[in-house]
Amino acid sequence: MNSATITNPANRVIVPLDVPGYDEAIALLNQLPEVTFWKVGLELFVSDGARILGELKARKKRIFLDLKFHDIPNTMAGAARAAGRYGVDLLTIHACAGSNALKATQAAAVEGAAQINVPPPNVIAVTLLTSIAPEQLSQELKVNADVKTYAEGMAQLAKTSGLAGAVCSPLEASLLRELCGPDFVLVCPGVRPSWSSQGDQSRVMTPSEAIAAGATYLVIGRPITQADNPAIAWQQILDELNGKLNKMAN
Ligand code: C5P
């Protein structure tokens, strides 16, 4: 899927349900009824995953299941098959699990979705956690490559293993777009509108800059969820992106 075909800005922004439990998640869903694509991460999934995913499906929302699987191929495949049966749209796994695990996971996600007759999720790779500092990569993980080379290598491994895309910083988006082609799905957190605070994200771009750099989807949390009026913040982001997407289309 070429991201240039997604012209509706509401379909480019994913809002994380970064809350501890079911009640808080429902409150956020009710507060932002216009949001169509939600991310469910480890905390909420471990707390009440099946119920939340059922609720999102009942509300006809798209789902990014961000559980970052990393295990032996058979175990990852089993988890991906089950995720496919939830009918999720995006699913994350760690590229460093290796090509056997990536291929097995991709195939199992397709099987799981087929079992309930829904389109398979786009399985996307985490190249390197942004929490890993360059010196940790060499000194703790004993990786003999710099961060950029390692992240590029993991993105290429994901692509050659048949995955749909990768999670990356918007600052890496143009490079990975060039390296992996127009159909590779790039999901970028670390996005901050110019009017919001950076919070704990240190390497950020604005929504329109990230789209221009090649991001397919933007994950934007606190600038929306912690805003005085989340619905207005959401709309401001869409307005900014609308202008950008129109310019890119012309
Ligand atoms: O609130 P904020 O916009 O920073 O939320 C970003 C979301 O993206 C959070 O759910 C966070 O865990 C996730 N994320 C991230 N950086 C990464 C990977 C995921 O911020 N490298």
mmCIF file with all atom_site columns, N, CA and C in Angstrom, residues 13-16 18 28 31-32 35 188-201 204-207 218-238 240:
data_model
loop_
_atom_site.group_PDB
_atom_site.id
_atom_site.type_symbol
_atom_site.label_atom_id
_atom_site.label_alt_id
_atom_site.label_comp_id
_atom_site.label_asym_id
_atom_site.label_entity_id
_atom_site.label_seq_id
_atom_site.pdbx_PDB_ins_code
_atom_site.Cartn_x
_atom_site.Cartn_y
_atom_site.Cartn_z
_atom_site.occupancy
_atom_site.B_iso_or_equiv
_atom_site.pdbx_formal_charge
_atom_site.auth_seq_id
_atom_site.auth_comp_id
_atom_site.auth_asym_id
_atom_site.auth_atom_id
_atom_site.pdbx_PDB_model_num
ATOM 1   N N  . VAL A 1 13  ? -3.502  9.274  11.485 1.00 0.00 ? 13  VAL A N  1
ATOM 2   C CA . VAL A 1 13  ? -3.114  9.543  12.877 1.00 0.00 ? 13  VAL A CA 1
ATOM 3   C C  . VAL A 1 13  ? -3.652  8.448  13.791 1.00 0.00 ? 13  VAL A C  1
ATOM 4   N N  . ILE A 1 14  ? -2.742  7.833  14.543 1.00 0.00 ? 14  ILE A N  1
ATOM 5   C CA . ILE A 1 14  ? -3.096  6.782  15.493 1.00 0.00 ? 14  ILE A CA 1
ATOM 6   C C  . ILE A 1 14  ? -2.937  7.372  16.891 1.00 0.00 ? 14  ILE A C  1
ATOM 7   N N  . VAL A 1 15  ? -3.956  7.228  17.729 1.00 0.00 ? 15  VAL A N  1
ATOM 8   C CA . VAL A 1 15  ? -3.861  7.750  19.093 1.00 0.00 ? 15  VAL A CA 1
ATOM 9   C C  . VAL A 1 15  ? -3.664  6.564  20.051 1.00 0.00 ? 15  VAL A C  1
ATOM 10  N N  . PRO A 1 16  ? -2.625  6.617  20.893 1.00 0.00 ? 16  PRO A N  1
ATOM 11  C CA . PRO A 1 16  ? -2.406  5.507  21.819 1.00 0.00 ? 16  PRO A CA 1
ATOM 12  C C  . PRO A 1 16  ? -3.376  5.540  22.990 1.00 0.00 ? 16  PRO A C  1
ATOM 13  N N  . ASP A 1 18  ? -2.982  4.958  26.004 1.00 0.00 ? 18  ASP A N  1
ATOM 14  C CA . ASP A 1 18  ? -1.978  4.780  27.064 1.00 0.00 ? 18  ASP A CA 1
ATOM 15  C C  . ASP A 1 18  ? -2.606  5.013  28.432 1.00 0.00 ? 18  ASP A C  1
ATOM 16  N N  . LEU A 1 28  ? -11.587 7.540  27.488 1.00 0.00 ? 28  LEU A N  1
ATOM 17  C CA . LEU A 1 28  ? -10.845 8.208  26.408 1.00 0.00 ? 28  LEU A CA 1
ATOM 18  C C  . LEU A 1 28  ? -11.541 7.997  25.054 1.00 0.00 ? 28  LEU A C  1
ATOM 19  N N  . GLN A 1 31  ? -14.354 10.300 24.899 1.00 0.00 ? 31  GLN A N  1
ATOM 20  C CA . GLN A 1 31  ? -13.938 11.702 24.795 1.00 0.00 ? 31  GLN A CA 1
ATOM 21  C C  . GLN A 1 31  ? -13.534 12.059 23.355 1.00 0.00 ? 31  GLN A C  1
ATOM 22  N N  . LEU A 1 32  ? -13.058 11.054 22.608 1.00 0.00 ? 32  LEU A N  1
ATOM 23  C CA . LEU A 1 32  ? -12.556 11.313 21.255 1.00 0.00 ? 32  LEU A CA 1
ATOM 24  C C  . LEU A 1 32  ? -13.260 10.406 20.231 1.00 0.00 ? 32  LEU A C  1
ATOM 25  N N  . VAL A 1 35  ? -11.781 9.874  16.580 1.00 0.00 ? 35  VAL A N  1
ATOM 26  C CA . VAL A 1 35  ? -10.553 9.127  16.292 1.00 0.00 ? 35  VAL A CA 1
ATOM 27  C C  . VAL A 1 35  ? -10.929 7.751  15.761 1.00 0.00 ? 35  VAL A C  1
ATOM 28  N N  . CYS A 1 188 ? 5.357   6.277  12.777 1.00 0.00 ? 188 CYS A N  1
ATOM 29  C CA . CYS A 1 188 ? 6.255   7.173  13.523 1.00 0.00 ? 188 CYS A CA 1
ATOM 30  C C  . CYS A 1 188 ? 5.621   7.751  14.784 1.00 0.00 ? 188 CYS A C  1
ATOM 31  N N  . PRO A 1 189 ? 6.131   7.351  15.958 1.00 0.00 ? 189 PRO A N  1
ATOM 32  C CA . PRO A 1 189 ? 5.858   8.125  17.174 1.00 0.00 ? 189 PRO A CA 1
ATOM 33  C C  . PRO A 1 189 ? 6.859   9.286  17.215 1.00 0.00 ? 189 PRO A C  1
ATOM 34  N N  . GLY A 1 190 ? 6.902   10.032 18.318 1.00 0.00 ? 190 GLY A N  1
ATOM 35  C CA . GLY A 1 190 ? 7.845   11.147 18.380 1.00 0.00 ? 190 GLY A CA 1
ATOM 36  C C  . GLY A 1 190 ? 7.389   12.296 17.508 1.00 0.00 ? 190 GLY A C  1
ATOM 37  N N  . VAL A 1 191 ? 6.071   12.512 17.451 1.00 0.00 ? 191 VAL A N  1
ATOM 38  C CA . VAL A 1 191 ? 5.506   13.594 16.636 1.00 0.00 ? 191 VAL A CA 1
ATOM 39  C C  . VAL A 1 191 ? 4.876   14.623 17.571 1.00 0.00 ? 191 VAL A C  1
ATOM 40  N N  . ARG A 1 192 ? 5.201   15.888 17.354 1.00 0.00 ? 192 ARG A N  1
ATOM 41  C CA . ARG A 1 192 ? 4.682   16.960 18.210 1.00 0.00 ? 192 ARG A CA 1
ATOM 42  C C  . ARG A 1 192 ? 4.250   18.144 17.366 1.00 0.00 ? 192 ARG A C  1
ATOM 43  N N  . PRO A 1 193 ? 2.962   18.547 17.423 1.00 0.00 ? 193 PRO A N  1
ATOM 44  C CA . PRO A 1 193 ? 2.564   19.786 16.742 1.00 0.00 ? 193 PRO A CA 1
ATOM 45  C C  . PRO A 1 193 ? 3.356   20.956 17.323 1.00 0.00 ? 193 PRO A C  1
ATOM 46  N N  . SER A 1 194 ? 3.549   22.004 16.537 1.00 0.00 ? 194 SER A N  1
ATOM 47  C CA . SER A 1 194 ? 4.380   23.120 16.997 1.00 0.00 ? 194 SER A CA 1
ATOM 48  C C  . SER A 1 194 ? 3.813   23.779 18.251 1.00 0.00 ? 194 SER A C  1
ATOM 49  N N  . TRP A 1 195 ? 2.473   23.653 18.472 1.00 0.00 ? 195 TRP A N  1
ATOM 50  C CA . TRP A 1 195 ? 1.851   24.320 19.615 1.00 0.00 ? 195 TRP A CA 1
ATOM 51  C C  . TRP A 1 195 ? 1.885   23.480 20.892 1.00 0.00 ? 195 TRP A C  1
ATOM 52  N N  . SER A 1 196 ? 2.439   22.267 20.843 1.00 0.00 ? 196 SER A N  1
ATOM 53  C CA . SER A 1 196 ? 2.391   21.433 22.049 1.00 0.00 ? 196 SER A CA 1
ATOM 54  C C  . SER A 1 196 ? 3.790   21.274 22.655 1.00 0.00 ? 196 SER A C  1
ATOM 55  N N  . SER A 1 197 ? 3.845   20.801 23.909 1.00 0.00 ? 197 SER A N  1
ATOM 56  C CA . SER A 1 197 ? 5.156   20.609 24.523 1.00 0.00 ? 197 SER A CA 1
ATOM 57  C C  . SER A 1 197 ? 5.735   19.267 24.072 1.00 0.00 ? 197 SER A C  1
ATOM 58  N N  . GLN A 1 198 ? 7.062   19.153 24.118 1.00 0.00 ? 198 GLN A N  1
ATOM 59  C CA . GLN A 1 198 ? 7.714   17.921 23.642 1.00 0.00 ? 198 GLN A CA 1
ATOM 60  C C  . GLN A 1 198 ? 7.527   16.760 24.606 1.00 0.00 ? 198 GLN A C  1
ATOM 61  N N  . GLY A 1 199 ? 7.231   17.071 25.883 1.00 0.00 ? 199 GLY A N  1
ATOM 62  C CA . GLY A 1 199 ? 7.167   16.003 26.880 1.00 0.00 ? 199 GLY A CA 1
ATOM 63  C C  . GLY A 1 199 ? 8.522   15.309 26.953 1.00 0.00 ? 199 GLY A C  1
ATOM 64  N N  . ASP A 1 200 ? 8.532   13.976 27.070 1.00 0.00 ? 200 ASP A N  1
ATOM 65  C CA . ASP A 1 200 ? 9.816   13.273 27.181 1.00 0.00 ? 200 ASP A CA 1
ATOM 66  C C  . ASP A 1 200 ? 10.336  12.807 25.820 1.00 0.00 ? 200 ASP A C  1
ATOM 67  N N  . GLN A 1 201 ? 9.704   13.249 24.724 1.00 0.00 ? 201 GLN A N  1
ATOM 68  C CA . GLN A 1 201 ? 10.204  12.887 23.394 1.00 0.00 ? 201 GLN A CA 1
ATOM 69  C C  . GLN A 1 201 ? 11.294  13.881 23.024 1.00 0.00 ? 201 GLN A C  1
ATOM 70  N N  . VAL A 1 204 ? 11.915  15.066 17.789 1.00 0.00 ? 204 VAL A N  1
ATOM 71  C CA . VAL A 1 204 ? 10.538  15.159 17.305 1.00 0.00 ? 204 VAL A CA 1
ATOM 72  C C  . VAL A 1 204 ? 10.452  15.889 15.960 1.00 0.00 ? 204 VAL A C  1
ATOM 73  N N  . MET A 1 205 ? 9.323   15.688 15.288 1.00 0.00 ? 205 MET A N  1
ATOM 74  C CA . MET A 1 205 ? 8.954   16.480 14.109 1.00 0.00 ? 205 MET A CA 1
ATOM 75  C C  . MET A 1 205 ? 7.493   16.853 14.255 1.00 0.00 ? 205 MET A C  1
ATOM 76  N N  . THR A 1 206 ? 7.050   17.860 13.521 1.00 0.00 ? 206 THR A N  1
ATOM 77  C CA . THR A 1 206 ? 5.621   18.190 13.528 1.00 0.00 ? 206 THR A CA 1
ATOM 78  C C  . THR A 1 206 ? 4.895   17.172 12.637 1.00 0.00 ? 206 THR A C  1
ATOM 79  N N  . PRO A 1 207 ? 3.560   17.073 12.757 1.00 0.00 ? 207 PRO A N  1
ATOM 80  C CA . PRO A 1 207 ? 2.827   16.112 11.925 1.00 0.00 ? 207 PRO A CA 1
ATOM 81  C C  . PRO A 1 207 ? 3.091   16.314 10.432 1.00 0.00 ? 207 PRO A C  1
ATOM 82  N N  . LEU A 1 218 ? 1.177   8.379  11.846 1.00 0.00 ? 218 LEU A N  1
ATOM 83  C CA . LEU A 1 218 ? 1.766   9.088  12.972 1.00 0.00 ? 218 LEU A CA 1
ATOM 84  C C  . LEU A 1 218 ? 1.093   8.595  14.243 1.00 0.00 ? 218 LEU A C  1
ATOM 85  N N  . VAL A 1 219 ? 1.894   8.309  15.270 1.00 0.00 ? 219 VAL A N  1
ATOM 86  C CA . VAL A 1 219 ? 1.319   7.977  16.575 1.00 0.00 ? 219 VAL A CA 1
ATOM 87  C C  . VAL A 1 219 ? 1.441   9.230  17.439 1.00 0.00 ? 219 VAL A C  1
ATOM 88  N N  . ILE A 1 220 ? 0.321   9.840  17.772 1.00 0.00 ? 220 ILE A N  1
ATOM 89  C CA . ILE A 1 220 ? 0.344   11.081 18.557 1.00 0.00 ? 220 ILE A CA 1
ATOM 90  C C  . ILE A 1 220 ? -0.526  10.900 19.792 1.00 0.00 ? 220 ILE A C  1
ATOM 91  N N  . GLY A 1 221 ? 0.131   10.935 20.954 1.00 0.00 ? 221 GLY A N  1
ATOM 92  C CA . GLY A 1 221 ? -0.586  10.688 22.200 1.00 0.00 ? 221 GLY A CA 1
ATOM 93  C C  . GLY A 1 221 ? -0.876  11.941 22.987 1.00 0.00 ? 221 GLY A C  1
ATOM 94  N N  . ARG A 1 222 ? 0.055   12.288 23.889 1.00 0.00 ? 222 ARG A N  1
ATOM 95  C CA . ARG A 1 222 ? -0.219  13.354 24.860 1.00 0.00 ? 222 ARG A CA 1
ATOM 96  C C  . ARG A 1 222 ? -0.612  14.702 24.284 1.00 0.00 ? 222 ARG A C  1
ATOM 97  N N  . PRO A 1 223 ? -0.081  15.131 23.114 1.00 0.00 ? 223 PRO A N  1
ATOM 98  C CA . PRO A 1 223 ? -0.557  16.416 22.588 1.00 0.00 ? 223 PRO A CA 1
ATOM 99  C C  . PRO A 1 223 ? -2.076  16.419 22.384 1.00 0.00 ? 223 PRO A C  1
ATOM 100 N N  . ILE A 1 224 ? -2.658  15.234 22.195 1.00 0.00 ? 224 ILE A N  1
ATOM 101 C CA . ILE A 1 224 ? -4.125  15.144 22.057 1.00 0.00 ? 224 ILE A CA 1
ATOM 102 C C  . ILE A 1 224 ? -4.754  14.798 23.410 1.00 0.00 ? 224 ILE A C  1
ATOM 103 N N  . THR A 1 225 ? -4.293  13.690 23.999 1.00 0.00 ? 225 THR A N  1
ATOM 104 C CA . THR A 1 225 ? -5.002  13.173 25.181 1.00 0.00 ? 225 THR A CA 1
ATOM 105 C C  . THR A 1 225 ? -4.847  14.056 26.417 1.00 0.00 ? 225 THR A C  1
ATOM 106 N N  . GLN A 1 226 ? -3.718  14.792 26.517 1.00 0.00 ? 226 GLN A N  1
ATOM 107 C CA . GLN A 1 226 ? -3.504  15.657 27.688 1.00 0.00 ? 226 GLN A CA 1
ATOM 108 C C  . GLN A 1 226 ? -3.850  17.113 27.401 1.00 0.00 ? 226 GLN A C  1
ATOM 109 N N  . ALA A 1 227 ? -4.385  17.393 26.238 1.00 0.00 ? 227 ALA A N  1
ATOM 110 C CA . ALA A 1 227 ? -4.738  18.785 25.905 1.00 0.00 ? 227 ALA A CA 1
ATOM 111 C C  . ALA A 1 227 ? -5.915  19.241 26.765 1.00 0.00 ? 227 ALA A C  1
ATOM 112 N N  . ASP A 1 228 ? -6.057  20.563 26.951 1.00 0.00 ? 228 ASP A N  1
ATOM 113 C CA . ASP A 1 228 ? -7.206  21.073 27.704 1.00 0.00 ? 228 ASP A CA 1
ATOM 114 C C  . ASP A 1 228 ? -8.492  20.576 27.050 1.00 0.00 ? 228 ASP A C  1
ATOM 115 N N  . ASN A 1 229 ? -8.511  20.618 25.723 1.00 0.00 ? 229 ASN A N  1
ATOM 116 C CA . ASN A 1 229 ? -9.669  20.088 25.001 1.00 0.00 ? 229 ASN A CA 1
ATOM 117 C C  . ASN A 1 229 ? -9.170  19.108 23.932 1.00 0.00 ? 229 ASN A C  1
ATOM 118 N N  . PRO A 1 230 ? -9.162  17.802 24.245 1.00 0.00 ? 230 PRO A N  1
ATOM 119 C CA . PRO A 1 230 ? -8.608  16.813 23.311 1.00 0.00 ? 230 PRO A CA 1
ATOM 120 C C  . PRO A 1 230 ? -9.268  16.844 21.929 1.00 0.00 ? 230 PRO A C  1
ATOM 121 N N  . ALA A 1 231 ? -10.572 17.082 21.878 1.00 0.00 ? 231 ALA A N  1
ATOM 122 C CA . ALA A 1 231 ? -11.256 17.070 20.573 1.00 0.00 ? 231 ALA A CA 1
ATOM 123 C C  . ALA A 1 231 ? -10.749 18.218 19.701 1.00 0.00 ? 231 ALA A C  1
ATOM 124 N N  . ILE A 1 232 ? -10.493 19.384 20.318 1.00 0.00 ? 232 ILE A N  1
ATOM 125 C CA . ILE A 1 232 ? -9.980  20.525 19.541 1.00 0.00 ? 232 ILE A CA 1
ATOM 126 C C  . ILE A 1 232 ? -8.545  20.245 19.088 1.00 0.00 ? 232 ILE A C  1
ATOM 127 N N  . ALA A 1 233 ? -7.730  19.664 19.982 1.00 0.00 ? 233 ALA A N  1
ATOM 128 C CA . ALA A 1 233 ? -6.342  19.336 19.614 1.00 0.00 ? 233 ALA A CA 1
ATOM 129 C C  . ALA A 1 233 ? -6.335  18.374 18.422 1.00 0.00 ? 233 ALA A C  1
ATOM 130 N N  . TRP A 1 234 ? -7.183  17.360 18.474 1.00 0.00 ? 234 TRP A N  1
ATOM 131 C CA . TRP A 1 234 ? -7.302  16.392 17.367 1.00 0.00 ? 234 TRP A CA 1
ATOM 132 C C  . TRP A 1 234 ? -7.637  17.128 16.069 1.00 0.00 ? 234 TRP A C  1
ATOM 133 N N  . GLN A 1 235 ? -8.627  18.022 16.132 1.00 0.00 ? 235 GLN A N  1
ATOM 134 C CA . GLN A 1 235 ? -9.062  18.736 14.934 1.00 0.00 ? 235 GLN A CA 1
ATOM 135 C C  . GLN A 1 235 ? -7.954  19.640 14.389 1.00 0.00 ? 235 GLN A C  1
ATOM 136 N N  . GLN A 1 236 ? -7.190  20.273 15.302 1.00 0.00 ? 236 GLN A N  1
ATOM 137 C CA . GLN A 1 236 ? -6.092  21.144 14.849 1.00 0.00 ? 236 GLN A CA 1
ATOM 138 C C  . GLN A 1 236 ? -5.054  20.341 14.069 1.00 0.00 ? 236 GLN A C  1
ATOM 139 N N  . ILE A 1 237 ? -4.779  19.134 14.556 1.00 0.00 ? 237 ILE A N  1
ATOM 140 C CA . ILE A 1 237 ? -3.805  18.276 13.870 1.00 0.00 ? 237 ILE A CA 1
ATOM 141 C C  . ILE A 1 237 ? -4.333  17.881 12.487 1.00 0.00 ? 237 ILE A C  1
ATOM 142 N N  . LEU A 1 238 ? -5.624  17.532 12.431 1.00 0.00 ? 238 LEU A N  1
ATOM 143 C CA . LEU A 1 238 ? -6.206  17.168 11.127 1.00 0.00 ? 238 LEU A CA 1
ATOM 144 C C  . LEU A 1 238 ? -6.160  18.346 10.168 1.00 0.00 ? 238 LEU A C  1
ATOM 145 N N  . GLU A 1 240 ? -4.021  20.796 10.098 1.00 0.00 ? 240 GLU A N  1
ATOM 146 C CA . GLU A 1 240 ? -2.639  20.976 9.627  1.00 0.00 ? 240 GLU A CA 1
ATOM 147 C C  . GLU A 1 240 ? -2.313  19.939 8.539  1.00 0.00 ? 240 GLU A C  1
#
